[in-house]
XYZ file of C-alpha atoms in Angstrom:
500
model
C 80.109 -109.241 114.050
C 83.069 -110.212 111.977
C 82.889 -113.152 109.024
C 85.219 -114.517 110.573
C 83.165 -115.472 114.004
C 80.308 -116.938 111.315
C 82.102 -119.054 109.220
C 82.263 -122.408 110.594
C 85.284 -122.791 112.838
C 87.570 -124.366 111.166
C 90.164 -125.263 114.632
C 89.828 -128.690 115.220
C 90.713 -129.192 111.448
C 93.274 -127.030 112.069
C 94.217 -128.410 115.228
C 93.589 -132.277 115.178
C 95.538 -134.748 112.692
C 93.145 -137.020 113.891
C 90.100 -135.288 113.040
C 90.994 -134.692 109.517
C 91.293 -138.106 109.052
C 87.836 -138.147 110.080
C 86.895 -135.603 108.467
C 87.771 -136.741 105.184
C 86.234 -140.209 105.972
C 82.887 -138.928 106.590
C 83.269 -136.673 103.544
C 83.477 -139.823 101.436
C 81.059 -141.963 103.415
C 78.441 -139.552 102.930
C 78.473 -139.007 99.363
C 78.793 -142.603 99.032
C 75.320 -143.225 101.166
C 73.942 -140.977 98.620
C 75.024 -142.895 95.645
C 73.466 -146.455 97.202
C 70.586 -144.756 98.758
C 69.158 -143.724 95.356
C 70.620 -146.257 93.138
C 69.128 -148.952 95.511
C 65.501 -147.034 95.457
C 65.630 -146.479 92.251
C 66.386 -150.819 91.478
C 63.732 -151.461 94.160
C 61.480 -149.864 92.078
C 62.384 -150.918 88.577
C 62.712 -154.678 89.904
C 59.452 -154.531 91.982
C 57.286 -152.057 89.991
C 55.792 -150.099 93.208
C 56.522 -147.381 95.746
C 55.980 -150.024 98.539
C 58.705 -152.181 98.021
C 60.872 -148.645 98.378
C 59.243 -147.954 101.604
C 59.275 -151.380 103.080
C 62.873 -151.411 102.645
C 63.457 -148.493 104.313
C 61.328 -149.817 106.740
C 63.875 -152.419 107.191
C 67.013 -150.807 107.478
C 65.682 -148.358 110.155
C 64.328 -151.778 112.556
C 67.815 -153.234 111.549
C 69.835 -150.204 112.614
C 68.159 -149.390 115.782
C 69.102 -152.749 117.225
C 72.607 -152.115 115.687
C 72.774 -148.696 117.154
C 72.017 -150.554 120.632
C 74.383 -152.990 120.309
C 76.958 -150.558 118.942
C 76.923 -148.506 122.133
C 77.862 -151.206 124.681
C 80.598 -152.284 122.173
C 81.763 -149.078 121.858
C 81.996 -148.511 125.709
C 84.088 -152.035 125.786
C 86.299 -152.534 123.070
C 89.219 -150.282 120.985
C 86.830 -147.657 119.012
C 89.263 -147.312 116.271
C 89.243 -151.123 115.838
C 85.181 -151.168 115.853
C 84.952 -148.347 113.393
C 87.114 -150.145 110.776
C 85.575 -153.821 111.193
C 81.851 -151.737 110.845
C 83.130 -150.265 107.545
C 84.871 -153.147 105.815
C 81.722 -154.864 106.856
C 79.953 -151.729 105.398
C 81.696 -152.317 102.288
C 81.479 -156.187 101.809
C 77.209 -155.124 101.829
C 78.362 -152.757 98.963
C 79.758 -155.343 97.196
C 76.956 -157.431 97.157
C 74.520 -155.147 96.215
C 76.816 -154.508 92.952
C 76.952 -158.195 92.386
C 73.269 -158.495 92.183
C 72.893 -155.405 90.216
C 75.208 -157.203 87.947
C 73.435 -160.088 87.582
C 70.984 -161.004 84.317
C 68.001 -160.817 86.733
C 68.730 -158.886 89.947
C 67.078 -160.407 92.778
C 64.449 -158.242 94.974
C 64.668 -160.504 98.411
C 68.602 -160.250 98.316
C 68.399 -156.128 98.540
C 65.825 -157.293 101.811
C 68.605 -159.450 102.971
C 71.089 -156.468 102.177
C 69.089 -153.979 103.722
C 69.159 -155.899 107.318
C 72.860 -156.684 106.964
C 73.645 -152.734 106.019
C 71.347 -151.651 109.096
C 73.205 -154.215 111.676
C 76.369 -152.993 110.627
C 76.384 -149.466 110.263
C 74.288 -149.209 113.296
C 77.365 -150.953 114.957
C 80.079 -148.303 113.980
C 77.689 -145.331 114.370
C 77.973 -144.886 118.604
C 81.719 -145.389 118.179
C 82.100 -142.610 115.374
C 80.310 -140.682 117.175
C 82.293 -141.483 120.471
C 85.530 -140.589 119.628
C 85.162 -136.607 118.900
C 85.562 -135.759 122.159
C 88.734 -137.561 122.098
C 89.939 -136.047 119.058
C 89.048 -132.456 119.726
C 89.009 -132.102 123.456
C 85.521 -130.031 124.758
C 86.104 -126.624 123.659
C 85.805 -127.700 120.093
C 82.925 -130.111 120.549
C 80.098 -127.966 118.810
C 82.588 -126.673 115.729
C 83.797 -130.087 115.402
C 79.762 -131.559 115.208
C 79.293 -128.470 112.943
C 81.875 -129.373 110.327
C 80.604 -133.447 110.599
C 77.301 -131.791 109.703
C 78.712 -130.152 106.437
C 79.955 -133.549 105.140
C 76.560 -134.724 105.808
C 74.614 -132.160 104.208
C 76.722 -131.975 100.966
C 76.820 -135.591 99.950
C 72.832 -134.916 100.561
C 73.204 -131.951 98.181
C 75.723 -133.515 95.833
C 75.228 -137.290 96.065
C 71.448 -137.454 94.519
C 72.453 -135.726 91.296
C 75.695 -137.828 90.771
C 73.754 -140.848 91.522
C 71.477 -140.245 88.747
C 73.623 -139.575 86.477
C 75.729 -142.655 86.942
C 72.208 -144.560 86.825
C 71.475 -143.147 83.814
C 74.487 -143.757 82.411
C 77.094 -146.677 83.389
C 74.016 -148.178 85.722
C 73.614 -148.858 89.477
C 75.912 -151.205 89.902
C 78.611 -148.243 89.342
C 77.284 -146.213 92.068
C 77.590 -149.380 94.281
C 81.262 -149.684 93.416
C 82.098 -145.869 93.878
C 80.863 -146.263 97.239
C 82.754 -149.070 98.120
C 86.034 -147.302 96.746
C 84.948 -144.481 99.435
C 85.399 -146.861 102.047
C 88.578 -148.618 100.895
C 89.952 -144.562 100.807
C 88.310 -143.636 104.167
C 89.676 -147.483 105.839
C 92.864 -146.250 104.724
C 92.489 -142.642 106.517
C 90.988 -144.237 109.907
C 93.818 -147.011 109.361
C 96.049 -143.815 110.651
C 94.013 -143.028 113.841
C 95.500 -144.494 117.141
C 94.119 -146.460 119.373
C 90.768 -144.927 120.904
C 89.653 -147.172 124.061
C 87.073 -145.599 126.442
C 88.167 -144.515 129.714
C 87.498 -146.152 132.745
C 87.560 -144.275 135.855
C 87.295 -145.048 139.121
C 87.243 -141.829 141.294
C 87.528 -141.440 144.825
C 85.344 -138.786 146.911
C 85.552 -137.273 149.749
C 82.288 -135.316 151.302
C 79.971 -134.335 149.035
C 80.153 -135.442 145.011
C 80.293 -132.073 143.811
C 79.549 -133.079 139.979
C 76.422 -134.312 141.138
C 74.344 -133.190 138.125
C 71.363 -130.771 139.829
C 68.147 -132.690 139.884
C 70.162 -135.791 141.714
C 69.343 -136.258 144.852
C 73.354 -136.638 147.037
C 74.088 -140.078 147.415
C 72.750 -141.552 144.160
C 74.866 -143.260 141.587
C 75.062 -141.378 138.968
C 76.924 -141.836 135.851
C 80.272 -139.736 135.855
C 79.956 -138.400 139.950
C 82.747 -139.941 142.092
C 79.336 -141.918 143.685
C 79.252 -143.662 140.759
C 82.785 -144.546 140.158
C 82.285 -146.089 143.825
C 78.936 -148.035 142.717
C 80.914 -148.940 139.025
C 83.221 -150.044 141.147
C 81.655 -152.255 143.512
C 79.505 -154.078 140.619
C 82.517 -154.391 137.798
C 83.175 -157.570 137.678
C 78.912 -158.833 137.920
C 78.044 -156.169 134.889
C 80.968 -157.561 132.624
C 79.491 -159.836 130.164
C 75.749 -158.391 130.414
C 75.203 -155.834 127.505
C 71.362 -155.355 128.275
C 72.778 -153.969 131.344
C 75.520 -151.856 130.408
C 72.784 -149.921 127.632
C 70.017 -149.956 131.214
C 73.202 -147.816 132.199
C 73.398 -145.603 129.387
C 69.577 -145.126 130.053
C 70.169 -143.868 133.699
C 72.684 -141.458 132.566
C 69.846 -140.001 130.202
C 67.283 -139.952 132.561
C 69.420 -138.650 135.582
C 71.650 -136.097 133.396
C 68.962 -133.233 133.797
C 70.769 -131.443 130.855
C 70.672 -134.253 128.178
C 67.052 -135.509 129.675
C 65.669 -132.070 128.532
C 67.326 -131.892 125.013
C 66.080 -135.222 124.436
C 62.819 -133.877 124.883
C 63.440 -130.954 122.731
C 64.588 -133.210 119.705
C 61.786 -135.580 120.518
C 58.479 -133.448 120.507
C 60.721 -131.419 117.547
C 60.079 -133.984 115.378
C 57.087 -135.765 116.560
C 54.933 -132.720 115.805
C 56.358 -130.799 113.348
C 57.608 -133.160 110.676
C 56.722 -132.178 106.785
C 58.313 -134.361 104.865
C 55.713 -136.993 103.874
C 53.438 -134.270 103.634
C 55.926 -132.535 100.388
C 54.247 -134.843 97.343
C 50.623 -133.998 97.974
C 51.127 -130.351 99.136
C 53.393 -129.986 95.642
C 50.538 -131.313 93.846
C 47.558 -130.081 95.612
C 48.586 -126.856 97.018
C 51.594 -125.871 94.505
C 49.879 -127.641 91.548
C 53.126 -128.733 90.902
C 54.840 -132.059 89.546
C 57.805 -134.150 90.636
C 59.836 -130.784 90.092
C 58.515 -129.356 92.450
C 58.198 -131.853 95.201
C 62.009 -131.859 94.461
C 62.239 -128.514 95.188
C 60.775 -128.868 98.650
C 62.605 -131.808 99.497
C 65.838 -129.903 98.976
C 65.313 -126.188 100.307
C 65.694 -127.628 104.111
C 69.025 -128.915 102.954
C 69.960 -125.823 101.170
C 68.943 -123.957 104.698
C 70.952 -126.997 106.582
C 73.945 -126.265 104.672
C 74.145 -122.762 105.209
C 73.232 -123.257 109.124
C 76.713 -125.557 109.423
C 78.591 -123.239 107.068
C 77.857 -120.240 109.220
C 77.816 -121.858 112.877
C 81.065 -120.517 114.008
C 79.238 -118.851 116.949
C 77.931 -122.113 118.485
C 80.889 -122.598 120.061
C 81.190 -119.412 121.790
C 77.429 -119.056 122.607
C 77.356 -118.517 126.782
C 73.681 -120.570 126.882
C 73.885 -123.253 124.301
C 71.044 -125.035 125.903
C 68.788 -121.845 125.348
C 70.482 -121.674 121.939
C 69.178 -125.099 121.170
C 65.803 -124.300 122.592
C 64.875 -121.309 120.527
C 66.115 -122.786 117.031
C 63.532 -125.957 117.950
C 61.143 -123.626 118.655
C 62.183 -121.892 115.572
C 62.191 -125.051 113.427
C 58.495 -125.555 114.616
C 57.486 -122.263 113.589
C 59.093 -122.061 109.813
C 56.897 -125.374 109.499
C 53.972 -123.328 110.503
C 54.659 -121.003 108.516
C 55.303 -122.895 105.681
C 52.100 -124.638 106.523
C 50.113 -121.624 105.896
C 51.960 -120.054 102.828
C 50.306 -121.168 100.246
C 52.874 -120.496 97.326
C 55.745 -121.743 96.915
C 58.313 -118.423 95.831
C 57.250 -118.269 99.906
C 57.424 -121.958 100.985
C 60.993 -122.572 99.658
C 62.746 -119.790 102.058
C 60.666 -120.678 105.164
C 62.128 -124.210 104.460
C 65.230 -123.514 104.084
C 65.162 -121.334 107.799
C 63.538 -124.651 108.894
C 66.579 -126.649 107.817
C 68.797 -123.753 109.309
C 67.129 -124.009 112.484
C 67.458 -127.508 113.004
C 71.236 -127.914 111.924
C 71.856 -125.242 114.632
C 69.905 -127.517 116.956
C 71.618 -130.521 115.896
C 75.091 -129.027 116.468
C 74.587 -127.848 119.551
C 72.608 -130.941 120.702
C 75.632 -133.115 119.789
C 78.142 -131.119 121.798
C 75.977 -131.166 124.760
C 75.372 -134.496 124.836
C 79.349 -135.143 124.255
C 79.982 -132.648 127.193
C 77.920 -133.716 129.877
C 78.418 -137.356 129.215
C 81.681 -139.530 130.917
C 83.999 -141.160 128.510
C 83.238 -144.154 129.306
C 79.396 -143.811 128.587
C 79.555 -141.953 125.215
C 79.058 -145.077 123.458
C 75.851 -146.154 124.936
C 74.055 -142.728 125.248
C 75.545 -141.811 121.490
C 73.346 -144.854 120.434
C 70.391 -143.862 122.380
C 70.413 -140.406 120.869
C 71.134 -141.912 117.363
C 68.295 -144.530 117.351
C 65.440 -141.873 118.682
C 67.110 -139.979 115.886
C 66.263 -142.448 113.188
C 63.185 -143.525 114.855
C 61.258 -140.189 116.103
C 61.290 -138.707 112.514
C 59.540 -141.654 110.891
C 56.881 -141.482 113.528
C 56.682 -137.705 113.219
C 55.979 -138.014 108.897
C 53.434 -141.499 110.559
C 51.717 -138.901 112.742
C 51.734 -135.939 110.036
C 50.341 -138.598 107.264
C 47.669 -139.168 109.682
C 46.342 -136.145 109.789
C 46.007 -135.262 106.638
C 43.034 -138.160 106.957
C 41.482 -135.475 109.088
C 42.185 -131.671 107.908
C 44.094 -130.238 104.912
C 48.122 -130.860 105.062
C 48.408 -127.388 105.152
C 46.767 -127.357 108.625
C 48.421 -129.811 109.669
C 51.524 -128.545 109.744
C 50.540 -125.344 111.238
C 48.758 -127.210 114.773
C 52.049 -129.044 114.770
C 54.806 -126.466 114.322
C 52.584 -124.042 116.494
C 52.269 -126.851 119.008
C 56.227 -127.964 118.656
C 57.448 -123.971 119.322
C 54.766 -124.429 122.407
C 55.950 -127.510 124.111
C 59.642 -126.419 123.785
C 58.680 -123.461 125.264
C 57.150 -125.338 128.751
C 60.006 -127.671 128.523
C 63.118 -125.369 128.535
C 60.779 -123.081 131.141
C 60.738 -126.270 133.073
C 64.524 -127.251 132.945
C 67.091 -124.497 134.371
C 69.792 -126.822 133.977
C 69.425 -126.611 130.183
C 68.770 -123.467 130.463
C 72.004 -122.590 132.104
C 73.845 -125.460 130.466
C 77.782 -124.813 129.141
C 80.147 -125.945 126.629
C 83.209 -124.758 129.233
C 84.137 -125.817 132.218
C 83.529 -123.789 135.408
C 87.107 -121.853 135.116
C 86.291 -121.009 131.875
C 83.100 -119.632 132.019
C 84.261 -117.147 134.651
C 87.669 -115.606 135.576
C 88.859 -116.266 139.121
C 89.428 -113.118 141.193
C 90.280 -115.114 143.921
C 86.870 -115.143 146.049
C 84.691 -118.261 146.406
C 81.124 -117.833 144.512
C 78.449 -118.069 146.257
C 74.948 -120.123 145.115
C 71.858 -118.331 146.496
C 69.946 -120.914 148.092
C 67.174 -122.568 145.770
C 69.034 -121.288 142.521
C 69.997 -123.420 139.793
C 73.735 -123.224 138.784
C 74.647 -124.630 135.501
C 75.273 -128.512 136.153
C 79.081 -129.427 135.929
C 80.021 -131.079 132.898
C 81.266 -134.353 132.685
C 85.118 -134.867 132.505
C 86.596 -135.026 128.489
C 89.845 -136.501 127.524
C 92.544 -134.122 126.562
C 92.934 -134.850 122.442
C 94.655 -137.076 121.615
C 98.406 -136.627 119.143
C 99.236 -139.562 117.287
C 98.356 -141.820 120.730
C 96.237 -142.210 123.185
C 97.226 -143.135 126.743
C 96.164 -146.269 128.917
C 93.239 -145.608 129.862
C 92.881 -146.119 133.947
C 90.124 -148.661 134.304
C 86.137 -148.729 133.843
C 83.317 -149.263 130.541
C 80.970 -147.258 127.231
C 78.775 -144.063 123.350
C 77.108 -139.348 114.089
C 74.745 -137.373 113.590
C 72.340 -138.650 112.290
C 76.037 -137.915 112.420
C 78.792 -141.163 110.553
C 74.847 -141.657 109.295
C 73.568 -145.096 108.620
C 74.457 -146.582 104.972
C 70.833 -147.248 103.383
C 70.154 -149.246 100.916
C-alpha cells in the first residue's frame, strides 16, 4: 500500500472552498477551547482552593450543553445553518469576554465562571448540530469520512498543542490572556464562516410509486420512515401541525435513530464503547499506585491516547475507500476495548503508553467512520436533529463510563477493572455487529458505485440482507446553495463544545 492511500485525504480541502473555510475555523476554535478549558480550571482552582469546584463545573457545562445540543438540532433542521453557526459563535465569544473581564477583576468571582459555564454550554451546544450538519453539504458523500477525518485533526492538535500554550500564557501574561486569544480565534474564524453561503436544510417531499425502495431493511413497507418517499408522504400530510413544536421535531430525529438499522447499531457500538471501557478517571491512581508515579506521569497517560488519536486521523486515508465501513467501525471498538484491557493488565508503563496510544488510534478510526455513516444514511433535512442526538450521548456516555469505572475501583483493583470492561466492550460489539447485517454491510457509496453495471438486474436471494440504501446527500455546494424544495432538520465531539 502506497503513502499516499494512508495519509489523510486531503480532497475535500482540495476540492471545497467552503470546507477550508471550515477547516480553518475549527483549527482556531479548537486551540482556543484549549486555552479556556485550562485557564478556567486552573482559576477554578486557585479562586476556590479544591478539585471539586473543577469538577462541578464541568459538571455544569456538560447538563448545559446537552439541552443546547437538543435544542440546536431542531434549529438546525429549521433555520439558515450558516446564520446559526455565526450567532452560536459571536455568542461563543461574548462568554469569552466575560470570563476575561472577571479574570481581570481585583477579586475574580467563583459563581460568575458557574453562570459562564451554563451560558458557554447553551450556546455552543446550539451551533454544534449545525456544524456538524453542513459537511455533507460542503463535501458531497464520497468525501464524508476524509472530510470527518481532517475535522478530527483540528481537534486532536489544539488537544496536543492548546494545554502547553495555555500554561505558558498562565504562567506568564495570566488567564485572562488565554481568554482573549480565544476570543480573537473566533473574531478570525466569524470572518472565515462570514464567506460560506447560505446553508438551509432541504426539504423534500417525494412522491412514490409501488414499493419505497429506500426503505431502510429492518422497516416493515408502509411505515414512515425518515428519508423513504413514505415519509415525505407522512411529512407531508402533518407539515403544517409539527411547525412550531420542537419536542416533536427532536421525537423525529429519535425515530430516524431507532428505525435507521445502520445508525441504531453504531449507536450501540459507541455506547457500550464507552460505558465499559472508559480509563480516564482511573489515570491518577493507577499513575500513583501502579506506576508509582507523580503528576508527570498521570500526564503522560492522559496524553498517549491523543498521541495515538492523532496519528489514527493523520493516517485514515483508507476510511474512505474501505468496502465495509460498518465492520471497519466494529473491529476498531472492539479494538479500543481490548488496548484498555491490555493496558489494564500491563503493569508498567514503557508498556501502558503504546497500548494507549493504539487505544486512541482505534477510537479516532471509529469516530471517523461513525460520523460519515451517520451523515450518509441520514436525510438532509434530519442531520440537525440526529447530529445532536449523537453529540449529546457523546458528551454524556463518557462521563458515565469514567462514573461506572470509578465505581469499581470501590470493588477490585483499577487494573482489573479495566480489563472486565475492555474484555467485556470487545464482547458486546462482537454480539452486536453479529446481530446487525445492515451495519455489517453498510456503505459510504451509493448503489452504482459500489458495483459497475453490466447491464443485468441483481438479484437478492430471498432472506439476505443487502446493504440498506443510503439516504440522499446534496451535491456540494460552490459559492451558493440552491432553494431548497420544501420540508425540516442535524462536530465531533466534532465543532466540540467551548468549556470553561
Amino acid at each position: 500500500m502506497r503513502v499516499g492511500e494512508i495519509a489523510a485525504d486531503v480532497a475535500p480541502l482540495r476540492e471545497s472552498r467552503e470546507f477550508r473555510l471550515l477547516f480553518a475555523a475549527s483549527a482556531l476554535s479548537m486551540l482556543g477551547t484549549a486555552l479556556t478549558s485550562v485557564a478556567a480550571s486552573l482559576q477554578v482552582y486557585d479562586i476556590g482552593g479544591s478539585s471539586l469546584h473543577v469538577g462541578m463545573v464541568n459538571v455544569v457545562i456538560a447538563v448545559s450543553l446537552c439541552i443546547g445540543l437538543l435544542t440546536g438540532g431542531v434549529v438546525a433542521d429549521r433555520a439558515d445553518r450558516r446564520a446559526v453557526i455565526l450567532s452560536t459563535r459571536a455568542g461563543a465569544a461574548v462568554v469569552v469576554l466575560a470570563l476575561a473581564g472577571n479574570a481581570l477583576m481585583d477579586r475574580p468571582q467563583l459563581w460568575v465562571i458557574y453562570l459562564l459555564a451554563v451560558a458557554a454550554g447553551l450556546v455552543n451546544g446550539l451551533g454544534a448540530p449545525a456544524l456538524m450538519a453542513v459537511t455533507p453539504a460542503l463535501v458531497g458523500r464520497k468525501h464524508l469520512a476524509a472530510a470527518g477525518a481532517l475535522l478530527t485533526l483540528t481537534t486532536q492538535f489544539g488537544a496536543m498543542v492548546g494545554p502547553t500554550v495555555a500554561g505558558i500564557v498562565a504562567a506568564g501574561p495570566g488567564v485572562a490572556t488565554c481568554y482573549l486569544l480565544d476570543a480573537g480565534g473566533f473574531a478570525v474564524g466569524a470572518v472565515l464562516l462570514w464567506r460560506l453561503p447560505e446553508l438551509r436544510p432541504e426539504r423534500r417531499v417525494e412522491e412514490s410509486a409501488g414499493t419505497p425502495e429506500g426503505t431502510p431493511a429492518g422497516i416493515p413497507v408502509g411505515t414512515a420512515v425518515p428519508g423513504t418517499a413514505e415519509a415525505g408522504r407522512a411529512d407531508a400530510g402533518k407539515a403544517e401541525e409539527a411547525a412550531g413544536h420542537p419536542l416533536r421535531d427532536i421525537a423525529d430525529g429519535l425515530r430516524h435513530l431507532r428505525g435507521q438499522p445502520v445508525i441504531r447499531a453504531l449507536m450501540l457500538v459507541d455506547l457500550f464503547a464507552v460505558l465499559l471501557a472508559m480509563p480516564y478517571a482511573l489515570f491518577p491512581q493507577i499513575g500513583e499506585r501502579v506506576f508509582d508515579g507523580g503528576p508527570m506521569t498521570v500526564g503522560l497517560l492522559y496524553s498517549a491516547p491523543s498521541v495515538g488519536a492523532f496519528l489514527g486521523a493523520a493516517t485514515s486515508g483508507w476510511t474512505g475507500r474501505v468496502l465495509r465501513p460498518g465492520t471497519a467501525l466494529a473491529a476498531a471498538a472492539a479494538g479500543w476495548g481490548l488496548a484498555v484491557a491490555a493496558f489494564g493488565a500491563s503493569g508498567v508503563l514503557w508498556l501502558a503508553l503504546p497500548l494507549l496510544a493504539v487505544a486512541g488510534y482505534a477510537d479516532t478510526i471509529s469516530e471517523i467512520l461513525r460520523r460519515a455513516l451517520i451523515q450518509t444514511y441520514t436525510p438532509d433535512h434530519l442531520q440537525g436533529r440526529v447530529g445532536s442526538l449523537w453529540l449529546a450521548q457523546a458528551t454524556a456516555a463518557p462521563s458515565a463510563g469514567n462514573a461506572l469505572a470509578g465505581l469499581g475501583t470501590r470493588l477490585v483493583a483499577p487494573g482489573t477493572v479495566l480489563v472486565a470492561g475492555g474484555a467485556a466492550c470487545a464482547a458486546v460489539v462482537g454480539v452486536v455487529t453479529a446481530g446487525s447485517p445492515e451495519l455489517r454491510n453498510a456503505t459510504l457509496r451509493s448503489e452504482h458505485e459500489a458495483e459497475p453495471d453490466h447491464g443485468h438486474a441483481r438479484e437478492t436471494e430471498p432472506g439476505k440482507h443487502g446493504a440498506p440504501e443510503p439516504a440522499d446527500i446534496p451535491e456540494p455546494v460552490s459559492g451558493a446553495v440552491p432553494e431548497p424544495v420544501s420540508r425540516t432538520e442535524r462536530q465531533d465531539p466534532d465543532d466540540r463544545h467551548q468549556p470553561v
